[in-house]
Short mmCIF file of C-alpha atoms in Angstrom, two decimals:
data_model
loop_
_atom_site.label_atom_id
_atom_site.label_comp_id
_atom_site.label_asym_id
_atom_site.label_seq_id
_atom_site.Cartn_x
_atom_site.Cartn_y
_atom_site.Cartn_z
CA MET A 1478 21.87 9.17 -9.35
CA PRO A 1479 18.02 9.00 -8.19
CA ARG A 1480 16.09 12.18 -7.72
CA THR A 1481 15.08 13.14 -3.94
CA ILE A 1482 11.84 14.20 -3.86
CA PRO A 1483 10.83 16.32 -0.70
CA VAL A 1484 7.35 16.08 0.97
CA GLN A 1485 5.91 19.14 2.41
CA LEU A 1486 2.07 18.90 3.85
CA PRO A 1487 -0.28 21.64 4.48
CA ASN A 1488 -0.05 21.26 8.54
CA GLY A 1489 3.81 22.05 8.23
CA ARG A 1490 5.42 18.72 8.27
CA TYR A 1491 8.12 18.23 6.24
CA TRP A 1492 10.34 15.32 4.97
CA PRO A 1493 13.59 15.78 2.84
CA LYS A 1494 12.86 12.65 0.81
CA LYS A 1495 9.47 10.51 0.04
CA SER A 1496 10.98 7.59 1.24
CA ASP A 1497 11.25 9.51 4.86
CA ALA A 1498 7.55 10.26 4.80
CA ALA A 1499 6.61 7.07 3.73
CA THR A 1500 8.30 5.42 6.76
CA HIS A 1501 6.56 7.91 9.24
CA PHE A 1502 3.27 6.63 7.71
CA ARG A 1503 4.33 2.97 7.71
CA GLU A 1504 5.63 3.39 11.35
CA MET A 1505 2.39 5.14 12.59
CA LEU A 1506 0.05 2.32 10.91
CA GLY A 1507 2.49 0.00 13.03
CA ARG A 1508 1.39 1.50 16.10
CA TYR A 1509 -2.17 0.79 16.07
CA SER A 1510 -4.23 -2.62 16.09
CA VAL A 1511 -6.69 -3.37 13.52
CA GLY A 1512 -10.04 -1.54 14.57
CA GLU A 1513 -8.04 1.09 16.79
CA ARG A 1514 -8.95 4.65 16.34
CA VAL A 1515 -6.11 7.14 15.90
CA GLN A 1516 -6.09 9.18 19.20
CA ASN A 1517 -2.59 10.88 18.88
CA SER A 1518 -3.41 14.59 17.67
CA THR A 1519 -0.19 14.85 15.75
CA ASP A 1520 -1.02 11.65 13.73
CA HIS A 1521 -4.39 12.80 13.10
CA SER A 1522 -3.12 16.12 11.84
CA ASP A 1523 -0.85 14.31 9.79
CA LEU A 1524 -3.06 11.93 8.09
CA SER A 1525 -5.60 14.81 7.58
CA SER A 1526 -3.07 16.79 5.89
CA LEU A 1527 -1.91 13.99 3.72
CA LEU A 1528 -5.69 13.58 2.44
CA THR A 1529 -6.03 17.42 1.90
CA VAL A 1530 -3.63 17.02 -0.71
CA TYR A 1531 -4.53 13.52 -2.15
CA ASP A 1532 -8.13 15.00 -2.30
CA LYS A 1533 -6.97 17.91 -4.75
CA THR A 1534 -5.74 15.33 -7.39
CA VAL A 1535 -9.38 13.76 -7.65
CA ALA A 1536 -11.02 14.38 -10.69
CA PRO A 1537 -13.86 17.00 -10.88
CA GLY A 1538 -17.28 15.54 -9.80
CA GLU A 1539 -15.44 12.60 -8.30
CA PRO A 1540 -15.95 11.70 -4.45
CA THR A 1541 -12.95 12.52 -2.30
CA LYS A 1542 -11.64 10.67 0.62
CA SER A 1543 -12.39 13.20 3.04
CA GLY A 1544 -15.97 13.85 1.90
CA ASN A 1545 -18.00 16.26 3.68
CA GLY A 1546 -15.30 16.48 6.58
CA ILE A 1547 -13.31 14.09 8.80
CA ALA A 1548 -14.20 12.80 11.97
CA TYR A 1549 -11.46 10.21 12.90
CA PHE A 1550 -9.23 7.83 11.71
CA GLU A 1551 -9.12 4.13 12.13
CA LYS A 1552 -7.04 1.16 11.23
CA GLY A 1553 -8.70 -1.68 9.33
CA LEU A 1554 -8.31 -4.16 6.92
CA ASP A 1555 -8.03 -3.22 3.23
CA ARG A 1556 -11.66 -4.11 1.61
CA ASP A 1557 -10.23 -5.33 -1.62
CA HIS A 1558 -7.85 -7.73 -0.17
CA PRO A 1559 -9.41 -8.81 3.03
CA GLY A 1560 -6.90 -10.08 5.61
CA HIS A 1561 -3.82 -9.13 3.59
CA THR A 1562 -3.46 -5.48 3.67
CA GLN A 1563 -3.62 -3.26 6.45
CA CYS A 1564 -4.50 0.37 6.17
CA PHE A 1565 -6.05 3.52 7.38
CA PHE A 1566 -9.73 4.09 7.07
CA VAL A 1567 -11.29 7.78 7.03
CA PHE A 1568 -14.46 8.14 8.66
CA ARG A 1569 -16.32 10.94 7.40
CA MET A 1570 -18.87 13.41 9.36
CA ASP A 1571 -21.72 11.84 7.60
CA GLY A 1572 -21.10 8.29 9.20
CA THR A 1573 -19.55 7.11 5.73
CA SER A 1574 -15.98 5.55 5.42
CA VAL A 1575 -13.33 4.80 2.91
CA ASP A 1576 -9.94 3.31 3.23
CA PHE A 1577 -7.09 4.91 1.46
CA SER A 1578 -3.55 3.74 0.17
CA LEU A 1579 -0.52 5.80 1.86
CA SER A 1580 1.49 5.28 -1.01
CA ARG A 1581 -1.15 6.53 -3.64
CA ALA A 1582 -1.71 9.39 -1.19
CA LEU A 1583 2.08 10.19 -0.86
CA ASP A 1584 2.35 9.92 -4.67
CA ALA A 1585 -0.33 12.55 -5.00
CA VAL A 1586 1.57 14.74 -2.52
CA THR A 1587 4.77 14.63 -4.87
CA GLN A 1588 3.38 15.05 -8.24
#
């Protein structure tokens, strides 16, 4: 029988199974149009918390997804697979941005 892996984020959000968390974030991504900024405060909090954990897995000296702080999130098209994959981008306080993989971030949370 497969092992159930729970997901707990620093903002208090909890899912009993990783697949439930993946569904939550996939549905969130589906609610936004490409180029649309995440305005919902709960969505912003969930994405920020997910990146907080994801960034803890980055090797020392390597850049984090959050950089020097998160300004906002926006749905966009993956730069490595233009037109094929939609994802969230984190826009940092310094004006830079980077995309991130929800599945890789969830993998980091459950390590």
